[in-house]
Amino acid sequence: MGNTNFHHALKIREDLCIGCSHCMNVCPTEAIRVKNGKSVLFGDRCVDCGECFRVCPVSAIIIDHDDFNNIFDYKYRVALVPAVFTGQFPVDISLRQIFSVLIDIGFTHVYEVENGVEILLEAINETSTPQPEKKPLISSFCPAIVRLIQVKFPALVDNILLLKPPLDISALHIRKEMEEKGIPAEETGIFYVTPCAAKIAAIKDPVGEAASAITGVINMDILFNRVYRQVKQKNNHTCALPSGSKLSNVAMCWSLTNGEAPHVKGRSLAIDEIKNVIEFLERLENDEFSDIDFLELRACDESCAGGVLTISNRFLAAERLRNHVENFQPNPELQYPDSLRSIYQNSEYLQENISIEKVYPRSILKLDDNMAEAMKKMERVNRIMQLLPMVDCGICGAPSCQALAQDIVQGLGNIKHCIFIQKILEQKGELNLEDSVKIMQDIWGYGKTNKYRDLKGI
Amino acid sequence: MHFEFNIEGGNFSKAGTASSQLKKILKQLNVDPKVIKRVVVALYEAEVNVVAHAYTGQIFIDIDTNKIEIKLVDEGPGIPNIELAMQQGYSTASPAVREMGFGAGMGLPNIKNNTDELHVASEVGKGTTVKMAIFLIS
């Protein structure tokens, strides 16, 4: 049932991790355990939502991206920039300024991701009404949501709209444009500036696509620092000024909450933040709602403006994009040399290549592939659960009593990891104190387990 | 495997508890997602029926590798004409229930569409027993 070795952009740095378990407690798919005083990630469960990254107090969770200098491996270096990137800057810094600095620091082209929106919107609204059992269609925009559905809501994979998100459409357009100019594919590097980990995972290991047209990914926080510094240090009077954004209102706000839903025909609903999405999908799976045609689901609060790699406050970033809309002045032609033509020049080609392949479930919930085995395991899980205190304290290194019970049945845990059970075993003389302390040490590491004794000198 | 749940008549906020629980169980047992969907939809409809019409009810679920059997036993007004109740669009739900988005007369027909076997027995003034089965091996 699918490959379990997924590319994850989220990595835990063992040298920095202090095993505080904050990440374990917030993970929506229970993908993290604590062992030997460090957090450990279960790769098959992780959907790259980045909730762990947000709560880590020591920045031990990192988002693996490409080195900035990798762009110089290519003769043509395209910065594929989402609107939320510009939303990170204070309003007095203009879009043209930001783009010109991108050219200054080494890119040869700057292209806005949301240029692909209109092509996509056309395709969405041309999609024939699905059969009732495939309603509602679920947007493929947020890669963390696509993965969440695969692992946690396998019955809903067929509801995912099999169309490329604007990011991939724009990347395809750039590839096509460069090809038209006679530039060999290997000379063009397309680098996406990402607000989150999930987009990286989706580019390195696409769902429903063989390979991505995007060459590399640069984290938004890192590029922001580079650009903002440059903006502060000079006024850019000398560099070629690219024109401001040509994006329409709809395109500019596409990545924000309610960016998609109001523009899709039929009854559409927008839900952001992964726990809200999970709550809704649980009920959707029961068929409790009918007559919804389209769902825009985003893993982050305030959608991409709240991406884990953003710098600005998410509400302010969203405000900047919305305000930009009010000042929108269509500007048909880019002025800097070597610019790319409008995406409509390639609309036929893009429409032909807009589909992605079927998305397959890869359930993390099954206890065994074989149902009879799974039933035996479930009976064991239920028996173990009756012995556990059900307080979900996390001292065993698993996020809940149920998670521990399942780990035990899958050979990944031991009932003695439960502190309540340890106490009783000690009382009954079935576990000596030395072994009991050793168990704690194996979960939480030496330091945390022995702190009191070592500091007090007892 | 055997599971039991109770249903409280009139409490719509709890309708769906058993179907959600059963869904979790079936996912863990690696049952085909399409089968899970049918089971969950059928049980949810049946739960809502009990909540909407009866005073109290119980659900008995038996799962083996061949089939899923569900029995709902309620204490309630009963169904005077089962044949009529099985017709799409026929409903005796009160206006209050309809206002909550239930009672469109799709309950029993929808259960029938999603199950392989369905038996409804009812005694007016006493209650209704709904038995359904979904086979795992076609």
XYZ file of C-alpha atoms in Angstrom:
596
model
C 0.000 0.000 0.000
C 2.208 2.729 -1.293
C 5.721 3.766 -0.589
C 6.595 4.609 2.977
C 9.803 6.491 2.209
C 8.475 9.940 1.549
C 10.577 12.947 1.159
C 10.158 15.205 4.129
C 11.378 18.743 4.242
C 11.069 18.721 8.025
C 14.080 17.294 9.793
C 14.899 17.049 13.466
C 18.450 18.039 14.331
C 19.511 15.584 16.982
C 22.377 17.817 18.108
C 19.954 20.632 18.948
C 16.875 18.720 20.119
C 16.357 18.861 23.872
C 13.541 16.297 23.849
C 10.990 18.678 25.363
C 8.115 16.870 23.576
C 6.363 20.079 22.511
C 6.425 18.862 18.913
C 5.100 15.425 19.887
C 2.110 17.002 21.570
C 1.055 19.202 18.663
C 1.574 16.780 15.784
C -1.863 16.252 14.163
C -0.933 12.793 12.853
C 0.909 11.558 15.991
C 4.078 11.169 13.941
C 6.556 12.036 16.716
C 7.888 10.049 19.679
C 10.602 10.852 22.221
C 13.447 8.343 22.538
C 16.793 8.763 24.289
C 15.945 12.361 25.035
C 15.357 13.273 21.377
C 12.321 13.596 19.155
C 12.005 10.934 16.494
C 9.851 11.343 13.378
C 7.816 8.514 11.832
C 8.258 9.324 8.156
C 5.159 7.526 6.923
C 2.880 9.543 9.220
C 4.329 13.027 8.709
C 2.416 15.291 6.298
C 4.926 18.179 6.492
C 2.391 20.571 7.979
C 5.084 22.220 10.107
C 3.153 22.450 13.397
C 6.218 20.961 15.141
C 8.460 23.610 13.592
C 6.283 26.345 15.055
C 6.501 25.111 18.640
C 10.126 23.994 18.849
C 11.728 26.276 21.472
C 15.307 25.618 20.345
C 14.887 25.619 16.543
C 15.909 21.976 16.365
C 13.370 21.306 13.651
C 14.677 22.547 10.369
C 13.259 22.820 6.913
C 15.643 21.376 4.449
C 15.956 23.610 1.407
C 18.408 24.348 -1.367
C 21.450 26.490 -0.797
C 20.981 29.953 -2.274
C 24.209 29.672 -4.232
C 22.789 26.693 -6.114
C 21.024 29.209 -8.330
C 24.378 30.066 -9.884
C 24.633 26.556 -11.328
C 22.220 27.823 -13.980
C 22.678 30.389 -16.701
C 19.042 31.488 -16.373
C 17.846 31.782 -12.798
C 14.157 32.312 -12.281
C 12.805 33.344 -8.892
C 9.278 31.946 -8.683
C 7.787 34.198 -6.050
C 4.417 33.775 -4.345
C 2.376 36.864 -3.469
C 2.804 36.182 0.250
C 6.520 36.890 -0.131
C 5.795 40.509 -0.939
C 3.307 40.498 1.932
C 6.227 40.006 4.318
C 7.599 43.487 3.686
C 6.425 46.738 5.241
C 3.951 48.537 2.975
C 6.359 51.342 2.153
C 8.610 48.932 0.292
C 7.194 48.567 -3.164
C 6.827 45.422 -5.119
C 9.129 46.803 -7.816
C 11.790 47.423 -5.249
C 11.543 43.865 -3.961
C 11.728 42.421 -7.440
C 14.630 44.596 -8.477
C 16.607 43.431 -5.457
C 15.904 39.833 -6.457
C 17.515 40.646 -9.819
C 20.355 42.396 -8.005
C 21.196 39.425 -5.841
C 21.484 37.099 -8.772
C 18.225 36.042 -10.349
C 17.801 36.712 -14.056
C 13.992 36.561 -13.961
C 11.310 37.130 -11.369
C 7.970 35.461 -11.942
C 4.941 35.507 -9.698
C 3.450 32.145 -8.828
C -0.116 33.437 -9.001
C 0.190 34.160 -12.718
C -1.035 30.582 -13.053
C -4.276 31.267 -11.199
C -6.514 32.274 -14.113
C -5.492 29.255 -16.167
C -6.339 27.042 -13.185
C -9.606 28.787 -12.421
C -10.718 28.280 -16.001
C -9.902 24.574 -15.713
C -11.675 24.224 -12.344
C -14.848 25.764 -13.656
C -14.701 23.636 -16.779
C -14.379 20.461 -14.735
C -17.578 18.555 -15.241
C -19.786 18.206 -12.200
C -18.565 15.096 -10.423
C -20.764 12.138 -9.570
C -22.530 12.682 -6.238
C -20.159 10.298 -4.427
C -17.181 12.389 -5.511
C -18.697 15.595 -4.170
C -17.348 17.875 -2.866
C -14.207 18.394 -4.878
C -11.276 19.182 -2.621
C -8.679 21.655 -3.848
C -5.184 20.309 -4.466
C -3.680 23.694 -3.555
C -2.232 22.858 -0.143
C 0.167 19.895 -0.300
C -0.064 19.271 3.452
C -3.817 18.759 3.033
C -3.358 16.385 0.090
C -0.993 14.303 2.231
C -3.273 14.535 5.243
C -6.113 13.080 3.190
C -3.868 10.299 1.928
C -2.805 9.186 5.393
C -5.849 9.949 7.523
C -8.876 10.109 5.227
C -8.239 7.432 2.597
C -11.939 7.358 1.636
C -11.658 10.958 0.422
C -8.686 10.670 -1.971
C -11.043 10.463 -4.935
C -12.474 13.866 -3.996
C -9.156 15.599 -4.591
C -9.309 17.815 -7.652
C -6.744 16.403 -10.056
C -5.429 19.734 -11.314
C -2.022 21.273 -10.796
C -1.826 24.167 -8.352
C -0.829 27.626 -9.716
C 2.780 27.019 -8.686
C 3.230 24.110 -11.094
C 1.295 25.828 -13.861
C 3.565 28.873 -13.648
C 6.660 26.682 -13.572
C 5.480 24.880 -16.703
C 4.905 28.211 -18.403
C 8.434 29.344 -17.564
C 9.876 26.092 -18.914
C 7.882 26.481 -22.109
C 8.902 30.123 -22.526
C 12.575 29.321 -22.086
C 12.247 26.479 -24.540
C 10.674 28.874 -27.081
C 13.650 31.178 -26.666
C 15.862 28.237 -27.626
C 17.388 27.910 -24.184
C 18.331 24.321 -23.298
C 16.319 23.011 -20.349
C 19.426 22.359 -18.264
C 20.416 26.030 -18.430
C 17.232 27.165 -16.675
C 16.919 26.886 -12.951
C 13.492 27.665 -11.452
C 13.655 28.398 -7.744
C 10.484 28.626 -5.719
C 10.409 30.823 -2.641
C 8.430 28.748 -0.177
C 6.363 29.838 2.827
C 6.176 26.276 4.197
C 7.671 22.796 4.396
C 4.826 21.041 2.632
C 5.512 22.797 -0.674
C 9.109 21.594 -0.541
C 8.043 18.023 0.064
C 5.558 18.338 -2.805
C 8.263 19.540 -5.175
C 10.862 16.960 -4.164
C 8.340 14.115 -4.070
C 5.230 15.147 -6.020
C 1.897 13.378 -5.528
C 0.199 12.527 -8.818
C 3.124 13.729 -10.955
C 6.327 12.033 -12.075
C 8.608 15.021 -11.504
C 8.255 18.695 -10.801
C 9.234 21.421 -13.276
C 10.766 23.318 -10.367
C 14.507 23.035 -9.873
C 14.912 24.039 -6.275
C 13.344 25.659 -3.266
C 14.517 28.561 -1.152
C 13.001 29.186 2.240
C 11.092 32.431 2.479
C 12.623 33.551 5.768
C 16.144 33.257 4.413
C 15.413 35.097 1.179
C 13.463 37.753 3.058
C 16.486 38.517 5.238
C 18.704 38.775 2.193
C 16.353 41.017 0.275
C 15.330 43.228 3.190
C 18.941 43.899 4.102
C 19.666 44.892 0.541
C 16.592 47.131 0.423
C 17.706 48.825 3.638
C 21.265 49.350 2.448
C 20.606 50.893 -0.937
C 17.848 52.553 -2.813
C 18.079 50.632 -6.069
C 18.206 53.620 -8.352
C 20.731 51.893 -10.528
C 19.246 48.518 -11.290
C 16.777 47.673 -14.019
C 13.364 48.129 -12.504
C 10.961 45.353 -13.231
C 7.405 46.542 -13.406
C 5.084 46.016 -10.494
C 2.726 43.139 -10.251
C 0.401 42.342 -13.115
C -1.676 40.050 -11.014
C -5.421 40.432 -10.887
C -7.287 40.807 -7.606
C -8.268 37.178 -7.623
C -4.753 35.959 -8.348
C -3.110 38.201 -5.755
C -5.281 36.795 -2.961
C -5.455 33.177 -4.182
C -3.140 31.857 -1.479
C -5.077 33.574 1.309
C -8.079 32.069 3.070
C -11.116 32.383 0.801
C -8.752 32.894 -2.107
C -10.239 30.023 -4.085
C -13.693 29.286 -2.701
C -15.634 32.413 -3.778
C -14.470 32.054 -7.392
C -15.423 28.451 -7.907
C -18.910 27.817 -9.167
C -21.413 26.126 -6.894
C -21.493 26.035 -3.118
C -17.920 26.413 -1.885
C -16.420 26.565 1.540
C -12.981 27.682 2.779
C -11.439 26.173 5.922
C -7.999 26.984 7.262
C -5.796 25.556 10.047
C -5.113 21.833 10.090
C -7.130 20.928 13.193
C -10.184 22.703 11.781
C -9.672 20.806 8.539
C -9.400 17.467 10.358
C -12.579 18.151 12.303
C -14.426 18.979 9.102
C -13.082 16.008 7.137
C -14.074 13.601 9.933
C -17.662 14.667 9.476
C -17.463 14.904 5.719
C -16.345 11.283 5.671
C -19.583 10.332 7.430
C -21.483 12.032 4.632
C -22.994 14.394 7.178
C -22.935 17.292 4.737
C -24.454 17.210 1.340
C -24.608 19.718 -1.482
C -21.147 21.207 -0.987
C -19.453 21.430 -4.373
C -15.965 22.651 -3.577
C -13.707 22.766 -0.534
C -10.710 25.033 -0.158
C -8.682 23.478 2.670
C -5.450 24.974 3.974
C -3.188 23.609 6.694
C -2.168 26.991 8.116
C -4.259 29.581 9.913
C -4.710 32.464 7.419
C -3.493 30.027 4.750
C -0.098 30.802 3.155
C 0.173 34.134 4.978
C 0.491 31.963 8.081
C 3.054 29.586 6.545
C 5.698 28.385 8.969
C 8.476 30.181 7.081
C 6.818 33.577 7.008
C 8.258 36.434 9.010
C 5.570 39.058 9.137
C 2.451 38.718 11.251
C 0.011 36.676 9.179
C -2.850 39.155 9.502
C -0.675 42.033 8.347
C 0.697 40.032 5.442
C -2.838 39.184 4.347
C -3.811 42.835 4.712
C -0.972 43.954 2.474
C -2.083 41.607 -0.292
C -5.698 42.692 0.027
C -4.734 46.365 -0.021
C -2.600 45.842 -3.040
C -5.740 44.724 -4.758
C -7.338 48.079 -4.184
C -4.390 49.857 -5.787
C -4.283 47.443 -8.657
C -3.302 49.058 -11.941
C -3.023 46.689 -14.857
C 0.395 46.969 -16.405
C 0.483 44.937 -19.580
C 4.190 44.777 -20.369
C 7.222 44.066 -18.245
C 10.005 46.530 -18.799
C 13.117 44.727 -17.796
C 15.091 42.875 -20.452
C 14.494 39.264 -21.264
C 11.079 39.233 -19.677
C 8.679 36.360 -20.065
C 5.547 36.723 -22.127
C 2.084 36.570 -20.647
C 0.992 33.159 -19.468
C -1.933 33.320 -21.909
C 0.533 32.829 -24.753
C 0.785 29.256 -23.555
C -2.711 28.731 -22.263
C -3.505 25.910 -24.661
C -0.324 24.028 -23.765
C -0.894 24.613 -20.065
C -4.519 23.455 -20.219
C -3.360 20.273 -21.931
C -0.870 19.607 -19.165
C -2.861 20.765 -16.186
C -4.002 17.376 -14.918
C -2.290 15.312 -12.274
C -2.671 11.572 -11.900
C -4.912 9.816 -9.433
C -3.904 10.266 -5.806
C -3.629 7.022 -3.842
C -4.386 6.484 -0.170
C -1.554 5.498 2.139
C -3.357 4.948 5.388
C -1.369 5.224 8.599
C -4.267 3.992 10.663
C -4.359 0.341 9.649
C -2.894 -2.007 12.237
C -2.075 -4.637 9.631
C -2.576 -5.218 5.898
C -4.340 -8.469 6.696
C -7.732 -7.906 8.278
C -7.652 -11.006 10.489
C -4.239 -9.932 11.827
C -5.496 -6.383 12.254
C -8.424 -7.676 14.312
C -6.076 -9.589 16.604
C -3.935 -6.504 17.013
C -6.972 -4.349 17.717
C -8.106 -6.720 20.432
C -4.636 -6.439 21.973
C -4.699 -2.636 21.682
C -8.074 -2.577 23.437
C -6.840 -4.859 26.234
C -3.749 -2.699 26.752
C -5.858 0.469 26.723
C -7.862 -0.886 29.630
C -4.640 -1.108 31.649
C -3.413 2.383 30.829
C -4.472 5.437 32.883
C -5.869 7.341 29.842
C -4.462 10.671 30.957
C -2.299 11.174 27.836
C 0.562 12.585 29.900
C 3.177 11.714 27.303
C 5.744 10.533 29.894
C 6.054 7.239 27.980
C 7.410 9.161 25.001
C 4.209 8.680 22.980
C 1.593 11.422 22.555
C -1.346 9.485 24.035
C -2.232 6.279 25.852
C -3.750 5.017 22.625
C -0.570 5.785 20.696
C 1.445 3.848 23.293
C -0.947 0.893 23.092
C -0.603 0.842 19.316
C 3.162 1.180 19.495
C 3.299 -1.793 21.887
C 1.230 -3.954 19.549
C 3.420 -2.930 16.591
C 6.554 -3.830 18.556
C 7.635 -0.211 18.970
C 6.857 0.315 22.635
C 6.687 -1.392 26.002
C 3.961 -1.214 28.622
C 6.658 -0.528 31.234
C 7.175 2.841 29.558
C 3.976 3.955 31.324
C 4.875 5.715 34.575
C 1.662 4.564 36.270
C 2.417 0.957 35.499
C 6.024 1.377 36.633
C 4.828 2.537 40.058
C 2.595 -0.501 40.516
C 5.307 -2.875 39.322
C 7.754 -1.295 41.770
C 5.229 -1.646 44.584
C 4.738 -5.295 43.747
C 8.504 -5.827 43.641
C 8.390 -6.762 39.960
C 10.522 -3.857 38.844
C 13.504 -2.581 40.774
C 14.218 1.112 41.108
C 17.413 0.915 39.067
C 15.537 -0.518 36.083
C 12.720 1.960 36.547
C 15.129 4.919 36.365
C 16.832 3.293 33.392
C 13.487 3.147 31.552
C 12.953 6.873 32.123
C 16.497 7.582 30.994
C 15.982 5.594 27.806
C 12.993 7.755 26.984
C 14.043 11.189 28.210
C 17.830 10.951 28.232
C 20.204 11.165 31.174
C 20.021 14.903 31.773
C 16.315 15.355 32.319
C 15.947 12.140 34.299
C 18.780 12.878 36.742
C 18.514 16.651 37.020
C 17.136 16.717 40.562
C 19.771 14.350 41.929
C 22.697 15.931 40.106
C 21.796 19.511 40.998
C 20.974 18.773 44.605
C 23.956 16.494 44.957
C 21.920 13.679 46.437
C -15.303 -8.482 17.194
C -18.238 -7.045 19.024
C -19.001 -3.431 19.889
C -21.962 -1.738 21.538
C -23.085 1.871 21.660
C -26.032 3.710 23.180
C -28.103 6.355 21.429
C -29.949 9.154 23.166
C -33.234 10.129 21.507
C -33.493 13.817 20.607
C -29.804 14.638 21.006
C -28.676 15.542 17.491
C -25.294 16.819 18.618
C -24.379 13.243 19.551
C -25.823 11.649 16.409
C -22.884 10.237 14.493
C -20.812 9.242 17.518
C -21.163 5.529 16.823
C -20.540 5.891 13.101
C -17.391 7.917 13.789
C -16.165 5.273 16.230
C -16.924 2.482 13.800
C -15.112 4.384 11.063
C -11.978 4.562 13.207
C -12.178 0.846 13.913
C -12.625 -0.088 10.261
C -9.741 2.117 9.185
C -7.509 0.350 11.687
C -8.679 -2.990 10.329
C -7.589 -1.953 6.827
C -11.082 -2.331 5.385
C -11.440 -0.937 1.842
C -12.222 2.801 2.111
C -15.192 2.387 -0.245
C -16.735 -0.242 2.039
C -16.044 1.937 5.084
C -17.890 4.771 3.440
C -20.984 2.612 2.803
C -20.970 1.288 6.364
C -20.523 4.709 7.908
C -23.199 6.359 5.772
C -25.691 3.575 6.553
C -25.002 3.641 10.279
C -25.094 7.425 10.430
C -28.513 7.487 8.769
C -29.758 4.813 11.141
C -28.404 6.695 14.163
C -30.128 9.877 13.038
C -33.378 7.920 12.626
C -33.218 6.798 16.240
C -32.283 10.271 17.482
C -35.070 11.871 15.459
C -37.876 9.434 16.245
C -37.138 7.207 19.232
C -36.566 7.773 22.961
C -33.510 5.619 23.394
C -31.606 3.025 21.427
C -28.719 0.613 21.344
C -26.334 -0.366 18.584
C -24.712 -3.795 18.351
C -21.912 -4.242 15.858
C -20.244 -7.496 14.888
C -17.243 -7.548 12.610
C -15.520 -10.532 11.104
C -13.367 -10.898 8.026
C -16.419 -11.638 5.847
C -18.973 -9.085 6.897
C -20.035 -6.248 9.134
C -23.383 -6.713 10.875
C -25.131 -3.884 12.639
C -28.282 -4.062 14.708
C -30.071 -0.997 16.060
C -32.745 -1.574 18.633
C -34.787 1.387 19.797
C -37.624 2.114 22.162
C -39.904 4.494 20.351
C -43.126 5.026 18.461
C -42.367 2.330 15.899
C -43.081 2.506 12.171
C -46.731 1.912 11.220
C -46.021 1.246 7.549
C -42.496 0.027 6.832
C -43.098 -0.215 3.092
C -44.002 3.460 2.993
C -41.013 4.413 5.172
C -38.704 2.661 2.729
C -39.817 4.992 -0.053
C -37.552 7.851 -0.934
C -38.888 11.215 0.206
C -41.436 9.810 2.626
C -40.971 11.389 6.035
C -42.842 11.720 9.282
C -40.218 13.999 10.817
C -41.474 17.020 12.722
C -40.888 20.544 11.355
C -38.337 21.103 14.166
C -36.289 18.130 12.994
C -36.492 19.263 9.386
C -35.250 22.694 10.366
C -32.055 21.073 11.580
C -31.479 19.652 8.111
C -32.722 16.156 8.909
C -35.948 14.369 8.018
C -35.864 14.582 4.239
C -37.190 11.062 3.924
C -33.865 9.719 2.701
C -32.961 7.695 5.810
C -34.144 4.157 5.192
C -33.782 4.329 1.398
C -30.205 5.540 1.828
C -29.453 2.721 4.259
C -30.846 0.246 1.751
C -28.654 1.653 -1.022
C -25.525 1.299 1.048
C -26.037 -2.140 2.546
C -26.152 -5.692 1.184
C -28.852 -6.832 3.574
C -31.459 -4.833 5.442
C -34.270 -5.990 7.684
C -36.610 -3.631 9.476
C -38.994 -4.916 12.117
C -41.232 -2.613 14.097
C -44.005 -2.659 16.621
C -46.083 0.498 16.897
C -45.840 1.999 20.365
C -42.857 -0.184 21.319
C -39.966 0.360 18.980
C -38.012 -0.577 15.878
C -35.185 -2.991 15.161
C -33.022 -2.370 12.103
C -30.583 -5.070 11.065
C -28.106 -4.492 8.297
C -25.132 -6.300 6.845
C -22.361 -5.323 4.491
C -20.179 -8.039 2.994
C -16.465 -7.526 2.788
C -15.833 -10.134 0.138
C -17.849 -9.668 -3.009
